Amino acid sequence: VKQDILDQLRNGVLLPGDVIDEVGLRTRHGLSVTPVREAISYLEALGLVERKKRCGARVKDLDFENLIGMVEVHAELEGAVAFQAARRINKKQEIRLKAATEACEQYVKTPESSPSNYYNLNLEFHLTLHDAAGNSSLIEFINLSGNRLLAYVRARHLMRDGNHRSAKEHRVLYDSIIDGNAKAARKNMSEHIM
């Protein structure tokens, strides 16, 4: 059930402020009230969901100040990933990162491409860096902040020229990481996220 809700957030089915359909979740998963509420409580503890009396559970909506604060934290965490990836990346990860970088570049060159589909290519680029960083504790924190920013990240990829800018920044990041320039990788990633 937790994964189902997270998938709905990642896929843009659930947006900030949306009510979570507990009855639908129970029906879809063949569960009673308790396991569904436990899953929602877990997501509430992560800061993804909030409950209000007589309104049920909703996807938590970030106000502007909290959104900016979360993006700043996420930029610092992703910058640390890029720093570590530049120091630790192996040949297999280099090949995967090159493929992810080129896929993003190719996608934005295709005139009929849908901006929303770029999200998965962007995710592959970042997951490759997470793998190359080799720090599972850091990735746990990134996943926590990233899950809270899902709607923001998806919206960025729907903005005019947002994907073109992202693909260009991925190339700059790729170059700094392959060159082993950890300081530049951190700086470039922080700017990319902001």
Coordinates of N, CA, C and O in Angstrom, one line a residue:
V1 N 0.8 -1.2 0.0 CA 0.0 0.0 0.0 C 0.9 1.3 0.0 O 0.6 2.2 -0.7
K2 N 1.9 1.2 0.8 CA 2.9 2.4 0.8 C 3.4 2.6 -0.6 O 3.5 3.8 -1.0
Q3 N 3.9 1.6 -1.2 CA 4.5 1.7 -2.5 C 3.4 2.2 -3.5 O 3.7 2.9 -4.4
D4 N 2.2 1.7 -3.4 CA 1.1 2.1 -4.3 C 1.0 3.6 -4.2 O 0.9 4.3 -5.2
I5 N 0.9 4.2 -3.0 CA 0.7 5.6 -2.8 C 2.0 6.4 -3.4 O 1.8 7.4 -4.1
L6 N 3.2 5.9 -3.1 CA 4.4 6.5 -3.6 C 4.4 6.5 -5.1 O 4.8 7.5 -5.8
D7 N 4.0 5.4 -5.7 CA 3.9 5.3 -7.2 C 2.9 6.3 -7.8 O 3.2 6.9 -8.8
Q8 N 1.8 6.5 -7.1 CA 0.8 7.5 -7.5 C 1.4 8.9 -7.4 O 1.1 9.7 -8.3
L9 N 2.2 9.1 -6.4 CA 2.9 10.4 -6.3 C 3.9 10.6 -7.4 O 3.9 11.7 -8.1
R10 N 4.7 9.6 -7.6 CA 5.8 9.7 -8.7 C 5.2 9.9 -10.1 O 5.7 10.5 -10.9
N11 N 4.0 9.2 -10.3 CA 3.4 9.3 -11.6 C 2.5 10.5 -11.8 O 1.8 10.6 -12.9
G12 N 2.4 11.3 -10.8 CA 1.5 12.5 -10.9 C 0.0 12.2 -10.8 O -0.8 13.1 -11.1
V13 N -0.3 11.0 -10.4 CA -1.7 10.7 -10.1 C -2.2 11.4 -8.9 O -3.3 11.9 -8.9
L14 N -1.4 11.4 -7.8 CA -1.7 12.1 -6.6 C -0.8 13.4 -6.6 O 0.4 13.3 -6.8
L15 N -1.5 14.5 -6.3 CA -0.8 15.8 -6.2 C -0.9 16.4 -4.9 O -1.8 16.0 -4.1
P16 N -0.1 17.3 -4.5 CA -0.2 18.0 -3.2 C -1.7 18.5 -2.9 O -2.3 19.1 -3.8
G17 N -2.2 18.1 -1.8 CA -3.6 18.5 -1.4 C -4.6 17.5 -1.8 O -5.7 17.5 -1.3
D18 N -4.3 16.5 -2.6 CA -5.3 15.5 -3.0 C -5.6 14.5 -1.9 O -4.7 14.2 -1.1
V19 N -6.8 14.1 -1.8 CA -7.3 13.2 -0.8 C -6.9 11.8 -1.3 O -7.0 11.4 -2.4
I20 N -6.4 11.0 -0.3 CA -6.0 9.6 -0.6 C -7.2 8.7 -0.4 O -7.9 8.8 0.6
D21 N -7.5 8.0 -1.5 CA -8.7 7.1 -1.5 C -8.4 5.8 -0.7 O -8.0 4.8 -1.3
E22 N -8.8 5.9 0.6 CA -8.5 4.7 1.4 C -9.4 3.5 1.1 O -8.9 2.4 1.1
V23 N -10.6 3.8 0.7 CA -11.5 2.7 0.3 C -11.0 2.0 -1.0 O -10.9 0.8 -1.1
G24 N -10.5 2.8 -1.9 CA -9.9 2.3 -3.2 C -8.7 1.5 -2.9 O -8.5 0.4 -3.5
L25 N -7.9 1.9 -2.0 CA -6.7 1.2 -1.6 C -7.0 -0.2 -1.0 O -6.4 -1.2 -1.3
R26 N -8.0 -0.1 -0.1 CA -8.4 -1.4 0.6 C -8.9 -2.4 -0.5 O -8.6 -3.6 -0.5
T27 N -9.8 -1.9 -1.4 CA -10.4 -2.7 -2.4 C -9.3 -3.3 -3.3 O -9.3 -4.5 -3.6
R28 N -8.4 -2.4 -3.8 CA -7.4 -2.8 -4.8 C -6.4 -3.8 -4.2 O -6.0 -4.7 -4.9
H29 N -6.1 -3.7 -2.9 CA -5.1 -4.6 -2.3 C -5.8 -5.7 -1.4 O -5.1 -6.6 -0.9
G30 N -7.1 -5.7 -1.4 CA -7.8 -6.8 -0.6 C -7.5 -6.7 0.9 O -7.3 -7.8 1.5
L31 N -7.4 -5.5 1.4 CA -7.0 -5.4 2.8 C -8.1 -4.8 3.7 O -9.0 -4.1 3.2
S32 N -8.0 -4.9 5.0 CA -8.9 -4.3 5.9 C -8.4 -2.9 6.2 O -7.4 -2.4 5.6
V33 N -9.2 -2.2 7.0 CA -8.9 -0.8 7.3 C -7.5 -0.6 8.0 O -6.7 0.3 7.6
T34 N -7.1 -1.5 8.9 CA -5.9 -1.3 9.7 C -4.6 -1.3 8.9 O -3.8 -0.3 9.0
P35 N -4.3 -2.2 8.0 CA -3.1 -2.1 7.2 C -3.0 -0.9 6.3 O -1.9 -0.3 6.1
V36 N -4.1 -0.4 5.8 CA -4.1 0.8 5.0 C -3.8 2.0 5.9 O -3.0 2.8 5.5
R37 N -4.4 2.1 7.0 CA -4.2 3.2 7.9 C -2.7 3.2 8.4 O -2.1 4.2 8.6
E38 N -2.2 2.0 8.6 CA -0.8 1.9 9.1 C 0.2 2.4 8.0 O 1.1 3.1 8.3
A39 N -0.1 2.1 6.7 CA 0.7 2.5 5.6 C 0.6 4.1 5.5 O 1.6 4.7 5.3
I40 N -0.6 4.6 5.7 CA -0.8 6.1 5.7 C -0.1 6.7 6.9 O 0.6 7.8 6.7
S41 N -0.1 6.1 8.0 CA 0.6 6.6 9.2 C 2.1 6.6 8.9 O 2.8 7.6 9.3
Y42 N 2.6 5.6 8.3 CA 4.1 5.6 7.9 C 4.4 6.8 7.0 O 5.4 7.4 7.2
L43 N 3.6 7.0 6.0 CA 3.9 8.1 5.1 C 3.7 9.4 5.7 O 4.3 10.4 5.4
E44 N 2.8 9.5 6.7 CA 2.6 10.7 7.5 C 3.8 11.0 8.3 O 4.3 12.1 8.4
A45 N 4.4 10.0 8.9 CA 5.7 10.1 9.7 C 6.8 10.6 8.8 O 7.7 11.3 9.3
L46 N 6.8 10.3 7.5 CA 7.8 10.8 6.6 C 7.6 12.2 6.1 O 8.4 12.8 5.4
G47 N 6.4 12.7 6.4 CA 6.0 14.1 6.0 C 5.4 14.2 4.6 O 5.3 15.2 4.1
L48 N 5.0 13.0 4.1 CA 4.3 13.0 2.8 C 2.8 13.2 2.8 O 2.2 13.6 1.8
V49 N 2.3 12.8 3.9 CA 0.8 12.7 4.1 C 0.4 13.4 5.4 O 1.2 13.5 6.3
E50 N -0.8 14.0 5.4 CA -1.3 14.6 6.6 C -2.7 14.2 6.8 O -3.4 14.0 5.8
R51 N -3.1 14.1 8.0 CA -4.5 13.8 8.3 C -5.2 15.0 8.9 O -4.6 15.6 9.8
K52 N -6.4 15.2 8.5 CA -7.3 16.2 9.1 C -8.6 15.6 9.5 O -9.1 14.7 8.8
K53 N -9.1 16.0 10.7 CA -10.3 15.5 11.2 C -11.4 15.6 10.2 O -11.6 16.7 9.5
R54 N -12.2 14.6 10.0 CA -13.3 14.5 9.0 C -13.0 14.8 7.6 O -13.9 14.9 6.8
C55 N -11.7 14.8 7.3 CA -11.3 15.0 5.9 C -10.5 13.9 5.3 O -10.2 13.8 4.1
G56 N -10.0 13.0 6.2 CA -9.2 11.9 5.8 C -7.8 12.3 5.6 O -7.3 13.3 6.0
A57 N -7.1 11.4 4.9 CA -5.6 11.7 4.6 C -5.5 12.4 3.3 O -6.2 12.1 2.3
R58 N -4.6 13.3 3.3 CA -4.2 14.1 2.1 C -2.7 14.1 1.8 O -2.0 14.0 2.8
V59 N -2.4 14.2 0.6 CA -1.0 14.5 0.2 C -0.6 15.8 0.8 O -1.3 16.8 0.6
K60 N 0.5 15.9 1.5 CA 0.9 17.1 2.2 C 1.3 18.1 1.1 O 2.0 17.9 0.2
D61 N 0.8 19.3 1.4 CA 1.1 20.5 0.5 C 2.1 21.3 1.2 O 2.0 21.7 2.3
L62 N 3.2 21.6 0.5 CA 4.2 22.5 1.0 C 3.9 24.0 0.7 O 3.7 24.3 -0.4
D63 N 4.0 24.8 1.7 CA 3.9 26.2 1.4 C 5.2 26.7 0.8 O 6.2 26.0 0.8
F64 N 5.3 27.9 0.3 CA 6.4 28.4 -0.4 C 7.7 28.4 0.4 O 8.7 27.9 0.0
E65 N 7.6 28.8 1.7 CA 8.8 28.8 2.5 C 9.4 27.4 2.8 O 10.6 27.2 2.7
N66 N 8.5 26.5 3.0 CA 8.9 25.1 3.2 C 9.4 24.5 2.0 O 10.4 23.7 2.0
L67 N 8.8 24.8 0.8 CA 9.3 24.3 -0.4 C 10.7 24.7 -0.7 O 11.6 23.9 -1.1
I68 N 11.0 26.0 -0.5 CA 12.3 26.6 -0.8 C 13.3 25.9 0.2 O 14.4 25.5 -0.2
G69 N 12.9 25.7 1.4 CA 13.8 25.1 2.4 C 14.1 23.6 2.0 O 15.3 23.2 2.1
M70 N 13.1 22.9 1.6 CA 13.3 21.5 1.2 C 14.2 21.4 -0.1 O 15.0 20.6 -0.2
V71 N 14.0 22.3 -1.0 CA 14.8 22.3 -2.3 C 16.3 22.6 -1.9 O 17.2 22.0 -2.5
E72 N 16.5 23.6 -1.0 CA 17.9 23.9 -0.6 C 18.5 22.7 0.0 O 19.7 22.4 -0.3
V73 N 17.8 22.0 0.9 CA 18.4 20.8 1.6 C 18.6 19.7 0.5 O 19.7 19.1 0.5
H74 N 17.7 19.5 -0.4 CA 17.9 18.5 -1.4 C 19.0 18.8 -2.4 O 19.8 17.9 -2.7
A75 N 19.2 20.1 -2.7 CA 20.4 20.5 -3.5 C 21.7 20.2 -2.8 O 22.6 19.7 -3.5
E76 N 21.8 20.4 -1.5 CA 23.0 20.1 -0.8 C 23.2 18.6 -0.8 O 24.4 18.1 -0.9
L77 N 22.2 17.8 -0.6 CA 22.3 16.4 -0.5 C 22.8 15.8 -1.9 O 23.7 15.0 -2.0
E78 N 22.1 16.3 -2.9 CA 22.5 15.8 -4.3 C 23.9 16.3 -4.7 O 24.6 15.6 -5.4
G79 N 24.3 17.5 -4.2 CA 25.6 18.0 -4.4 C 26.7 17.0 -3.7 O 27.7 16.7 -4.3
A80 N 26.3 16.5 -2.5 CA 27.2 15.6 -1.9 C 27.3 14.3 -2.7 O 28.4 13.7 -2.8
V81 N 26.2 13.9 -3.3 CA 26.2 12.7 -4.1 C 27.2 12.9 -5.3 O 28.0 12.0 -5.6
A82 N 27.0 14.0 -6.0 CA 27.9 14.3 -7.2 C 29.4 14.3 -6.8 O 30.2 13.8 -7.5
F83 N 29.6 14.9 -5.6 CA 31.0 15.0 -5.1 C 31.6 13.6 -4.9 O 32.7 13.2 -5.4
Q84 N 30.8 12.7 -4.2 CA 31.2 11.3 -4.0 C 31.3 10.5 -5.3 O 32.2 9.7 -5.5
A85 N 30.4 10.7 -6.2 CA 30.3 10.0 -7.5 C 31.6 10.3 -8.3 O 32.2 9.4 -8.9
A86 N 32.0 11.6 -8.3 CA 33.2 12.0 -9.0 C 34.5 11.3 -8.5 O 35.4 11.1 -9.2
R87 N 34.4 11.0 -7.2 CA 35.6 10.3 -6.6 C 35.5 8.8 -6.7 O 36.6 8.1 -6.6
R88 N 34.3 8.2 -6.8 CA 34.2 6.8 -6.7 C 33.7 6.0 -7.9 O 33.6 4.8 -8.0
I89 N 33.2 6.7 -9.0 CA 32.6 6.1 -10.1 C 33.5 5.0 -10.7 O 34.7 5.3 -10.9
N90 N 32.9 3.9 -11.1 CA 33.7 2.8 -11.8 C 33.3 2.8 -13.2 O 32.4 3.5 -13.7
K91 N 34.0 2.0 -14.0 CA 33.8 1.9 -15.5 C 32.3 1.6 -15.8 O 31.7 2.2 -16.7
K92 N 31.7 0.6 -15.2 CA 30.4 0.2 -15.5 C 29.4 1.4 -15.2 O 28.5 1.6 -16.0
Q93 N 29.6 2.1 -14.1 CA 28.8 3.2 -13.8 C 29.0 4.3 -14.8 O 28.0 5.1 -15.1
E94 N 30.2 4.5 -15.2 CA 30.5 5.5 -16.2 C 29.7 5.3 -17.5 O 29.2 6.2 -18.1
I95 N 29.7 4.0 -17.9 CA 28.9 3.7 -19.1 C 27.4 3.9 -18.9 O 26.8 4.5 -19.8
R96 N 26.9 3.6 -17.8 CA 25.5 3.8 -17.5 C 25.2 5.3 -17.4 O 24.2 5.8 -17.9
L97 N 26.1 6.1 -16.8 CA 25.9 7.5 -16.7 C 26.0 8.2 -18.1 O 25.2 9.1 -18.4
K98 N 26.9 7.7 -18.9 CA 27.0 8.2 -20.3 C 25.7 8.0 -21.1 O 25.1 8.8 -21.7
A99 N 25.2 6.7 -20.9 CA 23.9 6.4 -21.6 C 22.7 7.2 -21.1 O 21.9 7.7 -21.9
A100 N 22.7 7.5 -19.8 CA 21.6 8.3 -19.2 C 21.7 9.7 -19.7 O 20.7 10.3 -20.1
T101 N 22.9 10.2 -19.8 CA 23.1 11.6 -20.2 C 22.7 11.7 -21.7 O 22.0 12.7 -22.1
E102 N 23.2 10.8 -22.5 CA 22.8 10.8 -23.9 C 21.3 10.6 -24.2 O 20.8 11.3 -25.1
A103 N 20.7 9.8 -23.4 CA 19.2 9.6 -23.5 C 18.5 10.9 -23.3 O 17.5 11.2 -24.0
C104 N 18.9 11.7 -22.3 CA 18.3 12.9 -22.0 C 18.5 13.9 -23.1 O 17.5 14.6 -23.5
E105 N 19.7 14.0 -23.6 CA 20.0 14.9 -24.7 C 19.2 14.5 -26.0 O 18.7 15.4 -26.7
Q106 N 19.1 13.2 -26.3 CA 18.4 12.8 -27.5 C 16.9 13.1 -27.3 O 16.2 13.5 -28.3
Y107 N 16.4 12.9 -26.1 CA 14.9 13.1 -25.9 C 14.5 14.5 -26.2 O 13.5 14.7 -26.8
V108 N 15.3 15.5 -25.7 CA 14.9 16.9 -25.9 C 15.1 17.3 -27.4 O 14.6 18.3 -27.8
K109 N 15.8 16.5 -28.2 CA 16.0 16.9 -29.6 C 14.8 16.3 -30.4 O 14.7 16.7 -31.6
T110 N 14.0 15.5 -29.8 CA 12.8 14.9 -30.5 C 11.7 15.9 -30.4 O 11.1 16.0 -29.3
P111 N 11.2 16.5 -31.5 CA 10.2 17.5 -31.4 C 8.8 17.0 -30.8 O 8.2 17.7 -30.1
E112 N 8.5 15.7 -31.1 CA 7.2 15.3 -30.6 C 7.2 14.7 -29.2 O 6.3 14.1 -28.7
S113 N 8.4 14.8 -28.5 CA 8.5 14.2 -27.2 C 7.6 15.0 -26.2 O 7.5 16.2 -26.2
S114 N 7.0 14.2 -25.3 CA 6.2 14.8 -24.2 C 7.1 15.2 -23.1 O 7.9 14.4 -22.6
P115 N 6.9 16.4 -22.6 CA 7.8 16.9 -21.5 C 7.7 16.0 -20.2 O 8.6 15.8 -19.5
S116 N 6.5 15.4 -20.0 CA 6.3 14.6 -18.8 C 7.1 13.3 -18.8 O 7.4 12.7 -17.8
N117 N 7.4 12.8 -20.0 CA 8.1 11.5 -20.1 C 9.6 11.7 -19.8 O 10.3 10.7 -19.6
Y118 N 10.1 12.9 -19.9 CA 11.5 13.2 -19.5 C 11.8 12.8 -18.1 O 12.9 12.5 -17.7
Y119 N 10.8 12.9 -17.2 CA 11.0 12.6 -15.8 C 11.7 11.3 -15.6 O 12.7 11.2 -14.8
N120 N 11.3 10.2 -16.3 CA 12.0 8.9 -16.0 C 13.4 8.9 -16.5 O 14.3 8.3 -15.9
L121 N 13.7 9.6 -17.6 CA 15.1 9.7 -18.0 C 16.0 10.5 -17.0 O 17.1 10.1 -16.7
N122 N 15.4 11.6 -16.5 CA 16.1 12.3 -15.5 C 16.3 11.5 -14.2 O 17.4 11.5 -13.6
L123 N 15.3 10.7 -13.9 CA 15.4 9.8 -12.7 C 16.6 8.8 -12.9 O 17.4 8.6 -12.0
E124 N 16.7 8.3 -14.0 CA 17.8 7.3 -14.3 C 19.1 8.0 -14.2 O 20.1 7.4 -13.6
F125 N 19.3 9.2 -14.7 CA 20.5 9.9 -14.5 C 20.9 10.0 -13.0 O 22.0 9.7 -12.6
H126 N 19.9 10.5 -12.2 CA 20.2 10.7 -10.8 C 20.4 9.4 -10.1 O 21.3 9.3 -9.2
L127 N 19.7 8.4 -10.4 CA 19.9 7.1 -9.7 C 21.2 6.5 -10.0 O 21.8 5.8 -9.2
T128 N 21.7 6.7 -11.2 CA 23.1 6.3 -11.6 C 24.1 7.0 -10.7 O 25.0 6.3 -10.2
L129 N 23.9 8.3 -10.5 CA 24.8 9.0 -9.6 C 24.7 8.5 -8.2 O 25.7 8.4 -7.5
H130 N 23.5 8.2 -7.7 CA 23.3 7.7 -6.4 C 24.1 6.4 -6.2 O 24.8 6.2 -5.2
D131 N 24.0 5.5 -7.2 CA 24.8 4.3 -7.2 C 26.3 4.5 -7.1 O 27.0 3.9 -6.4
A132 N 26.7 5.4 -8.0 CA 28.2 5.7 -8.1 C 28.7 6.4 -6.8 O 29.9 6.2 -6.4
A133 N 27.9 7.1 -6.0 CA 28.3 7.7 -4.8 C 28.7 6.7 -3.8 O 29.6 6.9 -2.9
G134 N 28.0 5.5 -3.8 CA 28.3 4.5 -2.9 C 28.1 4.8 -1.4 O 28.9 4.3 -0.5
N135 N 27.1 5.6 -1.1 CA 26.8 6.0 0.3 C 25.3 5.8 0.6 O 24.5 6.7 0.3
S136 N 25.0 4.6 1.1 CA 23.6 4.3 1.3 C 22.9 5.2 2.4 O 21.7 5.5 2.2
S137 N 23.6 5.7 3.3 CA 23.1 6.6 4.3 C 22.7 7.9 3.6 O 21.6 8.5 3.9
L138 N 23.5 8.4 2.8 CA 23.2 9.7 2.1 C 22.0 9.5 1.2 O 21.1 10.3 1.1
I139 N 21.9 8.3 0.5 CA 20.8 8.1 -0.4 C 19.5 8.0 0.4 O 18.4 8.4 -0.1
E140 N 19.5 7.5 1.6 CA 18.3 7.4 2.5 C 17.7 8.8 2.7 O 16.5 9.1 2.6
F141 N 18.6 9.8 3.0 CA 18.2 11.2 3.2 C 17.7 11.8 1.9 O 16.7 12.5 1.9
I142 N 18.3 11.5 0.8 CA 17.9 12.0 -0.5 C 16.5 11.5 -0.8 O 15.6 12.2 -1.3
N143 N 16.3 10.2 -0.6 CA 14.9 9.6 -0.8 C 13.9 10.3 0.0 O 12.8 10.5 -0.5
L144 N 14.2 10.6 1.3 CA 13.2 11.2 2.1 C 12.9 12.6 1.6 O 11.7 13.0 1.5
S145 N 13.9 13.4 1.3 CA 13.6 14.8 0.8 C 13.0 14.7 -0.6 O 12.1 15.5 -1.0
G146 N 13.5 13.8 -1.4 CA 13.0 13.7 -2.8 C 11.6 13.3 -2.9 O 10.8 13.8 -3.7
N147 N 11.1 12.4 -2.0 CA 9.7 12.0 -2.0 C 8.8 13.2 -1.6 O 7.7 13.3 -2.2
R148 N 9.3 14.1 -0.8 CA 8.5 15.2 -0.4 C 8.4 16.3 -1.5 O 7.6 17.1 -1.6
L149 N 9.4 16.2 -2.5 CA 9.5 17.1 -3.5 C 9.0 16.6 -4.9 O 9.2 17.2 -5.9
L150 N 8.3 15.4 -4.9 CA 8.0 14.8 -6.1 C 7.1 15.7 -7.1 O 7.4 15.8 -8.3
A151 N 6.1 16.3 -6.5 CA 5.3 17.2 -7.3 C 6.1 18.4 -7.9 O 5.9 18.7 -9.1
Y152 N 7.0 18.9 -7.1 CA 7.8 20.0 -7.6 C 8.7 19.6 -8.7 O 8.8 20.2 -9.8
V153 N 9.3 18.4 -8.6 CA 10.2 17.9 -9.6 C 9.5 17.6 -10.9 O 9.9 18.0 -12.0
R154 N 8.3 17.0 -10.8 CA 7.5 16.7 -12.0 C 7.1 18.0 -12.7 O 7.2 18.1 -13.9
A155 N 6.7 19.0 -11.9 CA 6.3 20.3 -12.5 C 7.5 21.0 -13.2 O 7.3 21.6 -14.2
R156 N 8.7 20.9 -12.7 CA 9.8 21.5 -13.3 C 10.0 20.9 -14.7 O 10.4 21.6 -15.6
H157 N 9.7 19.7 -14.9 CA 9.9 19.0 -16.2 C 8.7 19.4 -17.2 O 8.8 19.0 -18.4
L158 N 7.7 20.0 -16.7 CA 6.6 20.4 -17.6 C 6.8 21.9 -18.0 O 6.1 22.4 -18.9
M159 N 7.7 22.6 -17.3 CA 8.0 24.0 -17.7 C 8.6 24.1 -19.0 O 9.4 23.3 -19.5
R160 N 8.3 25.2 -19.7 CA 8.9 25.5 -21.0 C 10.4 25.5 -20.9 O 11.0 26.2 -20.1
D161 N 11.0 24.7 -21.7 CA 12.5 24.6 -21.8 C 13.1 24.0 -20.6 O 14.4 24.0 -20.5
G162 N 12.3 23.6 -19.6 CA 12.9 22.9 -18.4 C 13.7 21.7 -18.7 O 14.8 21.5 -18.1
N163 N 13.3 20.9 -19.6 CA 14.0 19.7 -20.0 C 15.2 19.9 -20.8 O 16.2 19.2 -20.6
H164 N 15.2 20.9 -21.7 CA 16.4 21.3 -22.4 C 17.5 21.8 -21.5 O 18.6 21.4 -21.6
R165 N 17.1 22.6 -20.5 CA 18.1 23.1 -19.5 C 18.6 21.9 -18.7 O 19.8 21.8 -18.5
S166 N 17.7 21.0 -18.3 CA 18.2 19.9 -17.5 C 19.1 19.0 -18.3 O 20.2 18.6 -17.7
A167 N 18.9 18.7 -19.5 CA 19.8 17.9 -20.3 C 21.1 18.5 -20.5 O 22.2 17.9 -20.4
K168 N 21.2 19.9 -20.7 CA 22.4 20.6 -20.8 C 23.2 20.5 -19.5 O 24.4 20.3 -19.5
E169 N 22.5 20.7 -18.4 CA 23.1 20.6 -17.1 C 23.6 19.2 -16.8 O 24.7 19.0 -16.1
H170 N 22.9 18.2 -17.3 CA 23.4 16.8 -17.1 C 24.7 16.6 -17.8 O 25.6 15.9 -17.3
R171 N 24.9 17.2 -19.0 CA 26.1 17.0 -19.7 C 27.3 17.7 -18.9 O 28.4 17.1 -18.8
V172 N 27.0 18.8 -18.4 CA 28.1 19.5 -17.6 C 28.4 18.7 -16.4 O 29.6 18.5 -16.0
L173 N 27.4 18.1 -15.7 CA 27.6 17.2 -14.6 C 28.4 16.0 -15.0 O 29.4 15.6 -14.3
Y174 N 28.0 15.4 -16.0 CA 28.7 14.2 -16.5 C 30.2 14.5 -16.8 O 31.0 13.7 -16.3
D175 N 30.5 15.6 -17.4 CA 31.9 15.9 -17.7 C 32.7 16.1 -16.4 O 33.8 15.6 -16.3
S176 N 32.1 16.8 -15.5 CA 32.8 17.1 -14.2 C 33.1 15.8 -13.4 O 34.1 15.6 -12.8
I177 N 32.1 14.9 -13.5 CA 32.2 13.6 -12.8 C 33.2 12.7 -13.5 O 34.1 12.1 -12.8
I178 N 33.2 12.6 -14.8 CA 34.1 11.8 -15.5 C 35.5 12.3 -15.4 O 36.5 11.6 -15.3
D179 N 35.7 13.6 -15.3 CA 37.0 14.3 -15.1 C 37.5 14.1 -13.7 O 38.6 14.5 -13.4
G180 N 36.6 13.6 -12.8 CA 37.0 13.4 -11.4 C 37.1 14.7 -10.6 O 37.7 14.8 -9.6
N181 N 36.4 15.8 -11.1 CA 36.5 17.1 -10.5 C 35.3 17.2 -9.5 O 34.2 17.6 -9.8
A182 N 35.5 16.7 -8.3 CA 34.5 16.5 -7.3 C 33.9 17.9 -6.8 O 32.7 18.0 -6.6
K183 N 34.7 18.9 -6.7 CA 34.2 20.2 -6.3 C 33.3 20.8 -7.3 O 32.3 21.3 -7.0
A184 N 33.7 20.7 -8.6 CA 32.9 21.2 -9.7 C 31.6 20.4 -9.8 O 30.5 21.0 -10.0
A185 N 31.7 19.1 -9.6 CA 30.5 18.2 -9.6 C 29.5 18.7 -8.5 O 28.3 18.8 -8.8
R186 N 30.0 18.9 -7.3 CA 29.1 19.4 -6.2 C 28.4 20.7 -6.6 O 27.2 20.8 -6.5
K187 N 29.2 21.6 -7.1 CA 28.7 23.0 -7.4 C 27.6 22.8 -8.6 O 26.6 23.4 -8.5
N188 N 28.0 22.1 -9.6 CA 27.1 21.9 -10.7 C 25.8 21.3 -10.4 O 24.7 21.6 -10.8
M189 N 25.9 20.3 -9.5 CA 24.7 19.6 -9.1 C 23.8 20.5 -8.2 O 22.5 20.5 -8.4
S190 N 24.4 21.2 -7.3 CA 23.6 22.1 -6.4 C 22.8 23.1 -7.3 O 21.6 23.4 -7.1
E191 N 23.5 23.7 -8.3 CA 22.9 24.6 -9.2 C 21.8 24.0 -10.0 O 20.8 24.5 -10.3
H192 N 22.0 22.7 -10.4 CA 21.1 22.0 -11.2 C 19.8 21.8 -10.5 O 18.7 21.9 -11.0
I193 N 19.9 21.4 -9.2 CA 18.7 21.2 -8.4 C 17.9 22.5 -8.1 O 16.7 22.6 -8.1
M194 N 18.7 23.6 -7.9 CA 18.0 24.9 -7.5 C 17.4 25.5 -8.8 O 16.4 26.1 -8.7

